[in-house]
Coordinates of C-alpha atoms in Angstrom, one line a residue:
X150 CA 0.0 0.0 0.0
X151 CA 1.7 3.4 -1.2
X152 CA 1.8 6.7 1.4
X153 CA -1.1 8.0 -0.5
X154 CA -3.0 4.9 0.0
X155 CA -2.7 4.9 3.6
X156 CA -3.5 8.6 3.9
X157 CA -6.7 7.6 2.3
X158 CA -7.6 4.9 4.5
X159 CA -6.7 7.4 7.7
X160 CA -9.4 9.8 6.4
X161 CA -11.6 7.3 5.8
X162 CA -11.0 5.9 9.4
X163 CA -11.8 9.6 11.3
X164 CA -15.5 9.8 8.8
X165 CA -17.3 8.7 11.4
X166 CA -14.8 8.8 14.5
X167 CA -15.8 11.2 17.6
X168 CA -14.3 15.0 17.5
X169 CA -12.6 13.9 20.4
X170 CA -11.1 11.2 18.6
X171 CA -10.5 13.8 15.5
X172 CA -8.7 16.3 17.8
X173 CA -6.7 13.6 18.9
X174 CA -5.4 12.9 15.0
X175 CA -4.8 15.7 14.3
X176 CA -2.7 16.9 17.6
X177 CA -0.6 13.4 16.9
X178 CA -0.1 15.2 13.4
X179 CA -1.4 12.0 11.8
X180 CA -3.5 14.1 9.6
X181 CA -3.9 17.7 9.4
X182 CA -6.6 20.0 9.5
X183 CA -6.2 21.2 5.6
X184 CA -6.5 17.3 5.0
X185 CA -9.1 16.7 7.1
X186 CA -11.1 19.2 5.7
X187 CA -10.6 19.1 1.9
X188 CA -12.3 15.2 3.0
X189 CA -14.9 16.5 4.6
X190 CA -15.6 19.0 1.6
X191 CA -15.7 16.2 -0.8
X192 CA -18.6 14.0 1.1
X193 CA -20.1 17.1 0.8
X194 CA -19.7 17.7 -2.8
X195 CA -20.5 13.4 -3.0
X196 CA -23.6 13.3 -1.2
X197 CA -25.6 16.5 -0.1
X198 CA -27.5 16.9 -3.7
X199 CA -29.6 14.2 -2.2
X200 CA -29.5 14.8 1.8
X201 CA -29.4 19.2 1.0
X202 CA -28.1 19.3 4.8
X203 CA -25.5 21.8 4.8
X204 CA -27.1 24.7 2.7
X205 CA -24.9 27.8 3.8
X206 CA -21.2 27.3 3.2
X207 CA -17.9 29.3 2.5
X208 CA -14.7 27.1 1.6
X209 CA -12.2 29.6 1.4
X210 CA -13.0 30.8 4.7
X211 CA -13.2 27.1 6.6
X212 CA -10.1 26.1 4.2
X213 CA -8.1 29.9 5.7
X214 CA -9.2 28.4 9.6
X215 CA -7.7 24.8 8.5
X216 CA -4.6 26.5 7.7
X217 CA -4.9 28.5 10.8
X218 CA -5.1 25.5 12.7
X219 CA -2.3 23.7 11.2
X220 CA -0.4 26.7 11.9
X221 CA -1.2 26.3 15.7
X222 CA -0.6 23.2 16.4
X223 CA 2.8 23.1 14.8
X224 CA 3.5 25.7 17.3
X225 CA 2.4 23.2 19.8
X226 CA -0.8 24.4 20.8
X227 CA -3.3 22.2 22.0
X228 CA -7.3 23.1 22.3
X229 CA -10.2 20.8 22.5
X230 CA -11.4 20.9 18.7
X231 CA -8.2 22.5 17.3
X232 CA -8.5 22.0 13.3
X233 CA -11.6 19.8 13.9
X234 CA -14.3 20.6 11.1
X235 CA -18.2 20.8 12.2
X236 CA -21.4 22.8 10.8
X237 CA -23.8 24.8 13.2
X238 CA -27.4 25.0 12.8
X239 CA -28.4 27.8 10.4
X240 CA -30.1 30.0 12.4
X241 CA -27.2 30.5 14.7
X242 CA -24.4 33.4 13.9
X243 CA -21.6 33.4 11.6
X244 CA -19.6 35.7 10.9
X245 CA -19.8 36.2 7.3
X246 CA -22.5 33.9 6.6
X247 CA -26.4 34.7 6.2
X248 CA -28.4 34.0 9.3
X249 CA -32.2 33.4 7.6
X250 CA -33.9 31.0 9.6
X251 CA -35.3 29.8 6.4
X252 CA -37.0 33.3 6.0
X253 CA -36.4 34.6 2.4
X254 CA -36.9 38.1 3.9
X255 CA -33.7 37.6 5.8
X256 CA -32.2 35.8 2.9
X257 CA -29.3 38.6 2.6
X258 CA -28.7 38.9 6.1
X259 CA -25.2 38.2 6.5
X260 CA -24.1 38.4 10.6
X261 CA -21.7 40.8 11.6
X262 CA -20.0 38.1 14.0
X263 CA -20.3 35.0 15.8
X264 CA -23.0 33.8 18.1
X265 CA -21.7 33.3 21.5
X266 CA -22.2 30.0 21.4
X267 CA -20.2 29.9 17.9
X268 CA -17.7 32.1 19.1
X269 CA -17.2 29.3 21.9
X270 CA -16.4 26.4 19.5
X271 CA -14.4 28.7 17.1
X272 CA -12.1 29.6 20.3
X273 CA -12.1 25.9 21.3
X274 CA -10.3 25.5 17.5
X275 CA -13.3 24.4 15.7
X276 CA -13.3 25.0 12.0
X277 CA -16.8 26.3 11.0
X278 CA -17.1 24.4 7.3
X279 CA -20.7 25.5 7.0
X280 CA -25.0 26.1 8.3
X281 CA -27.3 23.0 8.6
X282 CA -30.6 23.6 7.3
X283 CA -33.9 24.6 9.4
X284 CA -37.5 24.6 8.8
X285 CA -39.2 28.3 8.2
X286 CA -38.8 30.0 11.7
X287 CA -37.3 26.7 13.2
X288 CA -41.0 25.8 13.6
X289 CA -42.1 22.5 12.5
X290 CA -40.4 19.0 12.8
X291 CA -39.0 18.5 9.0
X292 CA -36.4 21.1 7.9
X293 CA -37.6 22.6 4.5
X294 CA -38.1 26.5 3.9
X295 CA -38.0 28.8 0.3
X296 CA -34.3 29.4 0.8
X297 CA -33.0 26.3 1.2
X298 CA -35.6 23.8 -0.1
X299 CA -35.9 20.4 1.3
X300 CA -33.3 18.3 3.5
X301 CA -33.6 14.7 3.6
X302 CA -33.1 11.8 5.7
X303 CA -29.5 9.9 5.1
X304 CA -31.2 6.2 6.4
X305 CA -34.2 6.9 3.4
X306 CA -34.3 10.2 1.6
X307 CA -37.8 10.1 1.3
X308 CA -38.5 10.8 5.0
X309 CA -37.4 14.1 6.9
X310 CA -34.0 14.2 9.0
X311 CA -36.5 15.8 11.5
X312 CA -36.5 19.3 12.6
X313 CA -35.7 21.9 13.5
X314 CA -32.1 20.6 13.7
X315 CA -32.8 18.4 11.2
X316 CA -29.7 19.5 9.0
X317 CA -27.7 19.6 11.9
X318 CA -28.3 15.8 12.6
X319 CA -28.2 14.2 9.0
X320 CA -24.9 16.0 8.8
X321 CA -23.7 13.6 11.5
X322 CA -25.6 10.7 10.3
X323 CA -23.7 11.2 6.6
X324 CA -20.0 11.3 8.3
X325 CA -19.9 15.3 7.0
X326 CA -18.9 16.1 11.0
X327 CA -18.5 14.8 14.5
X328 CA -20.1 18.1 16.1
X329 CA -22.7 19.9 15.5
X330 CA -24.8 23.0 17.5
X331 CA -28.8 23.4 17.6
X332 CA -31.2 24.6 19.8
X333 CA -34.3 22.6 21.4
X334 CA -37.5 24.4 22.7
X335 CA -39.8 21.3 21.4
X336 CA -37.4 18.5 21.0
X337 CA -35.4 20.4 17.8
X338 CA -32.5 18.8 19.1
X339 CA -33.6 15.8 20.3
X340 CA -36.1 14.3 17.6
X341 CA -34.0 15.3 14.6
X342 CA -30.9 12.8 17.1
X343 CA -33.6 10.3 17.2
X344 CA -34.8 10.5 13.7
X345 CA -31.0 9.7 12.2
X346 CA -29.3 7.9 14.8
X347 CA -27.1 10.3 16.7
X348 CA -27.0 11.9 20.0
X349 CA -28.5 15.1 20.8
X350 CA -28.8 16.9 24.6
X351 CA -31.0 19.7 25.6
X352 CA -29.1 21.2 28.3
X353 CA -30.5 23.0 31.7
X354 CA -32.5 25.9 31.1
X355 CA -30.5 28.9 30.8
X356 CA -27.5 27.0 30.7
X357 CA -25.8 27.7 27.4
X358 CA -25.7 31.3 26.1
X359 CA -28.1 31.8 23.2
X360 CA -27.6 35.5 21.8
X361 CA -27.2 35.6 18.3
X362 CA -29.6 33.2 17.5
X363 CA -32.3 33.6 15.1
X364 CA -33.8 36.5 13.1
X365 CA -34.3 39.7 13.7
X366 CA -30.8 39.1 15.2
X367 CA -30.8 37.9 18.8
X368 CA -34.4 37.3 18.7
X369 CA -34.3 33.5 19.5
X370 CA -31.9 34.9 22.6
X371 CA -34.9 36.4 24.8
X372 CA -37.4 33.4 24.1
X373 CA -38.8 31.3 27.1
X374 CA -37.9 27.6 27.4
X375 CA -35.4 27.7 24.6
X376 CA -32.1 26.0 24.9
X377 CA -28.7 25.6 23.4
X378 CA -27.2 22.4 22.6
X379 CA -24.9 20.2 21.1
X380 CA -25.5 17.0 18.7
X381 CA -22.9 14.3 18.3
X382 CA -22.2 10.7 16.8
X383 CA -20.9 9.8 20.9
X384 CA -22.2 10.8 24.2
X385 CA -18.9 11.9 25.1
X386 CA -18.7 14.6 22.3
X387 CA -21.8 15.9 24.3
X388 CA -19.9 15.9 27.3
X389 CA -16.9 17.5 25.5
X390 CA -19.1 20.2 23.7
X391 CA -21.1 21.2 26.7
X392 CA -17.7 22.2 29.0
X393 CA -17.1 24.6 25.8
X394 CA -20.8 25.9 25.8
X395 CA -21.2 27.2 29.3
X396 CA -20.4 30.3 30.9
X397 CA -20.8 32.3 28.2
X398 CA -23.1 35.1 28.9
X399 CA -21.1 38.5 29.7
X400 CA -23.6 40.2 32.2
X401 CA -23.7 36.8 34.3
X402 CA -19.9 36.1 33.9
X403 CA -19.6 39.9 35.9
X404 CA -20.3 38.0 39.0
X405 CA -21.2 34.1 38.5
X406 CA -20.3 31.2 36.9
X407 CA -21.7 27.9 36.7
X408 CA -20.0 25.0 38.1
X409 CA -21.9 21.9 37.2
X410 CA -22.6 18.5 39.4
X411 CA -20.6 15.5 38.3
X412 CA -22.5 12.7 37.6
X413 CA -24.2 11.2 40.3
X414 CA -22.7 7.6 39.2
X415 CA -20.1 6.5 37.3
X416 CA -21.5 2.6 37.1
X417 CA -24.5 1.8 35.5
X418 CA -25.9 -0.1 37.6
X419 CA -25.9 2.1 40.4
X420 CA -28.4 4.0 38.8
X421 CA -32.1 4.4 39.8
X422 CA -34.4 4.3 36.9
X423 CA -37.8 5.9 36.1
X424 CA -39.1 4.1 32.8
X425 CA -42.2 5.4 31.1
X426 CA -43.7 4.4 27.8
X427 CA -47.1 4.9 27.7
X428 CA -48.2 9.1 27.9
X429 CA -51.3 9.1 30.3
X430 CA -54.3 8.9 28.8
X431 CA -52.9 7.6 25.4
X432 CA -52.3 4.2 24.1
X433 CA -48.6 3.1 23.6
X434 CA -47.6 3.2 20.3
X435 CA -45.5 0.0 19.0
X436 CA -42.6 2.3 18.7
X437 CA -42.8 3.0 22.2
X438 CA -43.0 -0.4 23.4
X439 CA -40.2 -1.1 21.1
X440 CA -37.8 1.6 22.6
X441 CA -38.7 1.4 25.9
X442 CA -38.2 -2.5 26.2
X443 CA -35.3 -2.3 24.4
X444 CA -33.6 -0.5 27.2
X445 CA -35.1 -1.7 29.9
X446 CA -33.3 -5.3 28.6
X447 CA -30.2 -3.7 28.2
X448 CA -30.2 -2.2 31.9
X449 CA -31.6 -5.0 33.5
X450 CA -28.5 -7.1 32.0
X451 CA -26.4 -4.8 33.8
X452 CA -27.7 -5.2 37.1
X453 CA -29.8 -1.6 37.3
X454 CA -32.8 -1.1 39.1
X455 CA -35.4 -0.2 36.5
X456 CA -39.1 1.0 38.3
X457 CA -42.1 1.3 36.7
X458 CA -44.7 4.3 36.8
X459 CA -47.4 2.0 38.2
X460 CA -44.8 1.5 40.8
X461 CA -44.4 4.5 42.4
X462 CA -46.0 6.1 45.7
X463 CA -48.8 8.6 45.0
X464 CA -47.7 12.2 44.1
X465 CA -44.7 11.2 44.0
X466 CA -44.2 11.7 40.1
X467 CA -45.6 15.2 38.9
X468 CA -48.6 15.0 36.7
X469 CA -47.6 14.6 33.5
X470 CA -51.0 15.8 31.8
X471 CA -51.1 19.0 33.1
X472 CA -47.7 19.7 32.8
X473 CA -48.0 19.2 29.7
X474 CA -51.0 21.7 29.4
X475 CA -48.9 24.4 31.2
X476 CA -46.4 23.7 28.4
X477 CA -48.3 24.2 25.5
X478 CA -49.9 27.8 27.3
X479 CA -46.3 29.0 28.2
X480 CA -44.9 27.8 24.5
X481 CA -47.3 29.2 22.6
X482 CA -47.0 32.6 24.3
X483 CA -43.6 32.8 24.3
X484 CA -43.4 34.9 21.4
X485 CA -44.4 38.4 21.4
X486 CA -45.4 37.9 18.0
X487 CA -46.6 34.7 17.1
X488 CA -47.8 33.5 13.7
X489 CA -51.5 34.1 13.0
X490 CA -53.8 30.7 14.1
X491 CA -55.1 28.8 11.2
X492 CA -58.8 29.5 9.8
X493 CA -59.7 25.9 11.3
X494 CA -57.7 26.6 14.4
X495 CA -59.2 30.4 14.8
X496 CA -63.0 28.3 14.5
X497 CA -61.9 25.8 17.5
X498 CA -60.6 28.0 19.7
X499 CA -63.8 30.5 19.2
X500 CA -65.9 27.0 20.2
X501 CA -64.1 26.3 23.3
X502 CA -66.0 26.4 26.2
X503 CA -64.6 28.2 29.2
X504 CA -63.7 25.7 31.7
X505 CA -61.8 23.5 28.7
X506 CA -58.6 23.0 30.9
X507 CA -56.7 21.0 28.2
X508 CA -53.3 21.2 25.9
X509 CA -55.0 22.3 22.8
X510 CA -57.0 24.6 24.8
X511 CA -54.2 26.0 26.2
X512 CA -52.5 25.8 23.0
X513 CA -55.3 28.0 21.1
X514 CA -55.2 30.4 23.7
X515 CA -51.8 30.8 23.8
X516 CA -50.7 33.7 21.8
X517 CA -53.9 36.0 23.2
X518 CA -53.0 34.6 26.9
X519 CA -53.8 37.3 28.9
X520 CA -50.6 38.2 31.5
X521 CA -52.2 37.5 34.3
X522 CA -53.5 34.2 33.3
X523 CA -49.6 34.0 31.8
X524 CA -48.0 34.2 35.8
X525 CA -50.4 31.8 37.1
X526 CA -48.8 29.1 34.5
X527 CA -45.5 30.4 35.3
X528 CA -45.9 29.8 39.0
X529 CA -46.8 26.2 38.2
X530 CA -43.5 25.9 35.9
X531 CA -41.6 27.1 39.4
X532 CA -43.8 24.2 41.3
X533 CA -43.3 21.7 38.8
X534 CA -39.7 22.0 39.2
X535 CA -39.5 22.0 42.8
X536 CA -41.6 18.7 42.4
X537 CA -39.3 17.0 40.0
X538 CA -36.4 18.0 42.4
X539 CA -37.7 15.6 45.5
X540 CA -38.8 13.1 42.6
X541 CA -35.2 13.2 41.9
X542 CA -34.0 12.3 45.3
X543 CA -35.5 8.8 45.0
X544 CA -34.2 8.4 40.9
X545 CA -31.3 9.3 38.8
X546 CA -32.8 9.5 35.6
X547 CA -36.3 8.9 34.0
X548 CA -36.1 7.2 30.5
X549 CA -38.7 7.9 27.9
X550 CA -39.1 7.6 24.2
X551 CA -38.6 10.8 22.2
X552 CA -41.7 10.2 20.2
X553 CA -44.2 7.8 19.1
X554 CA -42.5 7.6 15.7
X555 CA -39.1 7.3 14.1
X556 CA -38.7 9.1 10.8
X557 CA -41.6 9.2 8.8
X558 CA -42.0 10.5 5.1
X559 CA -42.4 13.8 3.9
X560 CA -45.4 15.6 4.5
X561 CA -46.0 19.6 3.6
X562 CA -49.4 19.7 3.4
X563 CA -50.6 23.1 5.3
X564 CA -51.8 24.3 7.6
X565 CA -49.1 22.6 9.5
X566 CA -51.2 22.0 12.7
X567 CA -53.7 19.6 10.9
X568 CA -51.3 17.0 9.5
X569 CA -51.6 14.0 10.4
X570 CA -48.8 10.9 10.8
X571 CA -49.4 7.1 10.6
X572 CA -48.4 5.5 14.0
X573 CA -48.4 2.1 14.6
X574 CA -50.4 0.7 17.7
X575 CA -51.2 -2.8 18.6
X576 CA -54.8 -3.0 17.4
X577 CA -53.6 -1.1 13.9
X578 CA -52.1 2.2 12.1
X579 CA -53.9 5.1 13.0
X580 CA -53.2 9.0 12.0
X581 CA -52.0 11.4 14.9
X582 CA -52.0 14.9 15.0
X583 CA -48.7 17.1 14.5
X584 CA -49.7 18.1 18.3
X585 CA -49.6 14.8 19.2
X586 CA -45.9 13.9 19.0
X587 CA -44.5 16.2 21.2
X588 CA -45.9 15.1 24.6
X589 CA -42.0 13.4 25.4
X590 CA -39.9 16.2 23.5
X591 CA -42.5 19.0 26.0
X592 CA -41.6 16.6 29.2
X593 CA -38.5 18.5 30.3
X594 CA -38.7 21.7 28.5
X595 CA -41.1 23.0 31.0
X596 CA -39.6 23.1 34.1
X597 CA -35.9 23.5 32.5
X598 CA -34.6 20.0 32.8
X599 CA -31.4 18.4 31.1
X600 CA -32.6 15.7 28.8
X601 CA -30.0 13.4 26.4
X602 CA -31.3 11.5 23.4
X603 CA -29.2 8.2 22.9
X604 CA -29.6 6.0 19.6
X605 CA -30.5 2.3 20.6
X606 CA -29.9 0.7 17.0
X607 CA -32.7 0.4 14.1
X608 CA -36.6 -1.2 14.2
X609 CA -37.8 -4.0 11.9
X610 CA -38.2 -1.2 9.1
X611 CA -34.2 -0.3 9.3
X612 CA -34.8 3.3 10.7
X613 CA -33.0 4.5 13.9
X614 CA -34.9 4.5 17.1
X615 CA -33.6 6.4 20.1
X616 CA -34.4 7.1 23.9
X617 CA -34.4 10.0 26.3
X618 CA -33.1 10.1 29.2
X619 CA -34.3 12.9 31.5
X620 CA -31.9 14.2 34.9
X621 CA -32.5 16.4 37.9
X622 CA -31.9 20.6 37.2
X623 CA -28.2 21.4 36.1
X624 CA -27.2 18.2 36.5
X625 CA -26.5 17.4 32.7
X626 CA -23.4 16.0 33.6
X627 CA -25.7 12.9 34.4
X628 CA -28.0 12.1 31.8
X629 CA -24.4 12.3 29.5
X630 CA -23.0 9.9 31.4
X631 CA -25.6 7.4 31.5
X632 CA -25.6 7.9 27.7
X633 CA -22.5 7.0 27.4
X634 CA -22.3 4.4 30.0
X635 CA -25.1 2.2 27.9
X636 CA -22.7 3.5 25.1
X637 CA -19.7 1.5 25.9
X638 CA -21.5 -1.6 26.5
X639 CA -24.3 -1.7 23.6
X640 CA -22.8 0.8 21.3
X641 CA -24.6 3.7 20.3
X642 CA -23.9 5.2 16.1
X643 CA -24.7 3.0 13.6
X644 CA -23.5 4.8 10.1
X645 CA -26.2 4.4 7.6
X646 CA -25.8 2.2 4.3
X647 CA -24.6 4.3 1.4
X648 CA -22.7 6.9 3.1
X649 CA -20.1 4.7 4.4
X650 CA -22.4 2.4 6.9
X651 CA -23.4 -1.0 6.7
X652 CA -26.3 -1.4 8.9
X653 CA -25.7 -3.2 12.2
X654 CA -23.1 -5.4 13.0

């Protein structure tokens, strides 16, 4: 095998290694950054007229940072992703590159300079080779808008990556990047991580800085329940990205920092598990069974106490059903000016009756919600969390699928809010409302928690299926770690067929 040939087959190696194993290469100086990225340019070029994941891009600019990077670490400098190459989700800040959120009236707005966030990984010696695509206004759970068009999924291009980091995550799945950054207020990190087979966390509220997201500039910065978070191929890329994403914020850093938990364990099976699969009130979709049993084997074999719902002392686990109703109200008023309801949806909400206490109640009333009505759902949030913290002194984590589906095929029919999906239960396939499949993503977006989507291998049909696993306030270090712990014994990232995967082993 000539020099050449072996350089090859190194490249080839690092397509789908972790950034941590990337930074590693490359500080050995068995490849170098220049290298590493003129690869990653070419799967590009190879496969993205049929995936359309990374829609903003500048190569002379990412090729100047490669060199940049070379530069520094024959100097000997040594930083956590120096000369490693990774995309960001579209809607965050880059210097130099249009920030549009899919908007074509912000389809010339080119940012001034890096998102905080950004600015982070760039510091950390990331090289920024380009912007995952977003759905319009990072609102809907496939990634298509009029700038962009359509991204697909890598495991069947027919169905959506997800959304609205659905770009993000197919541009793991494809082996373009070992690290990417999104943002999660519904599960937009989290689904899109299911959907294609990587990881995904949705850190603490509040956690990780989020000015210079979104259009009008910063507006995504200001939003309640929104997050910043990282998307990787290994838990430990989570891990890795998260130490790089907090402390951020200027005003706080004038006079506190945050200074994380470590995980609670460091075995699996000293863990104390919450498992949930059916939502209350709703029957359990096959892909939930699926999921859920699937881990609950896996921890079992490892000696961890796994509890069921059914289980559990009275009050002791927060009611999930009107959570969830205080988490549609406080979502869809979190914008001061949210889109206009549909016709249909402007009929239903003039029908309701007053003492209608549920989600899509409080969903249609949402963007009129009157303040006062606004700090009575806010002082439940602050409840709810104090609730989940004693839950928390009894379990480590709570376990949950992501959503009743994995990836299913296009579908941009509008409005938006009457699509329907087809979801496999026991007696049959039945449509469900778009509404419907967020009652897991919602779970700990209300009150703030850290959840981390791991990939638990493919269903019967060959498309990836994931869980969540949900952790007690700022303590993100813990929901990583089990990740990863179920990680080094199962395996997590399975690179799909045609992009350099063959299935499962």
């Amino acid at each position: 095998m000539t020099t050449q040939d072996l350089h090859h087959t190194l490249l080839d190696s690092l397509t789908f290694a972790s950034a941590r194993a990337q930074a590693e290469a490359l500080a050995a100086g068995r490849v170098s950054a220049v290298d590493l990225l003129e690869h990653v340019l070419a799967r590009i070029s190879r496969f993205d007229n049929d995936l359309n994941a990374v829609v903003v891009r500048d190569d002379e600019a990412a090729r100047a940072a490669a060199r940049e990077a070379d530069a520094a670490l024959a100097r000997g400098e040594r930083r956590p992703l120096l000369g490693v190459p990774i995309t960001v989700k579209e809607s965050f800040d880059v210097a130099g590159y249009v920030t549009s959120s899919g908007n074509p009236d912000y389809a010339n707005n080119v940012a001034a300079q890096d998102s905080l966030a950004v600015a982070a990984l760039r510091g950390a010696g990331a090289v920024i080779v380009g912007k995952s695509n977003v759905p319009l206004a990072l609102a809907d759970l496939q990634s298509y808008n009029d700038v962009y068009g359509v991204s697909n999924n890598p495991w069947d291009t027919t169905r959506t990556p997800g959304g609205s980091s659905g770009g993000s995550a197919a541009a793991l799945a494809a082996g373009y990047v070992a690290l990417e950054l999104g943002t999660d207020i519904g599960g937009s990190i989290r689904i899109p991580a299911h959907f294609n087979g990587v990881y995904g966390h949705k850190p603490t509220a509040g956690l990780v800085a989020l000015r210079g997201t979104g259009v009008p500039s910063g507006r995504l910065a200001d939003r309640d329940l929104a997050v910043a978070g990282p998307l990787a191929r290994t838990a430990s890329d989570l891990g890795l990205a998260l130490d790089l994403l907090v402390n951020l914020e200027p005003l706080a850093a004038k006079a506190w920092k945050a200074a994380l938990p470590p995980a609670r364990h460091t075995r699996l099976s000293d863990f104390r598990v919450l498992v949930i699969d059916q939502w209350p009130g709703s029957e359990r979709s096959l892909h939930e069974a699926l999921v859920v049993e699937r881990v609950v084997e896996r921890l079992r074999t490892q000696g961890v106490k796994v509890t069921r719902p059914s289980e559990l002392p009275d009050g002791l686990l927060p009611d999930l059903t009107q959570s969830h109703r205080v988490y549609r109200s406080l979502l869809g008023s979190s914008l001061a000016t949210p889109p206009a309801l549909s016709k249909s949806a402007q009929k239903r909400l003039e029908a309701l009756s007053s003492d209608d206490d549920s989600a899509d109640a409080a969903w249609l009333r949402a963007p009129t919600l009157r303040h006062s009505e606004w700090l009575k759902d806010n002082e439940r949030r602050v409840a709810l969390r104090h609730q989940w913290e004693r839950f928390f002194e009894h379990f480590d984590v709570v376990v949950t699928p992501v959503a009743p589906l994995p990836a299913f095929r296009h579908n941009h029919t509008e409005p938006k809010d009457e699509r329907t999906y087809p979801v496999a239960f026991e007696n049959g396939t039945r449509e469900v409302r778009f509404l419907d499949l967020f009652h897991w993503a919602g779970l700990p977006v209300l009150p703030g928690l850290p959840a981390t989507s791991f990939p638990v291998g493919l269903d019967e049909a060959g498309l990836p299926v994931s869980a969540q696993a949900v952790g007690p306030y700022l303590e993100d270090r813990t929901t990583i770690a089990f990740a990863e712990l179920l990680e080094q014994v199962y395996g997590g990232f399975i690179a799909p067929p045609g992009f350099g995967g063959s299935g499962p082993a």
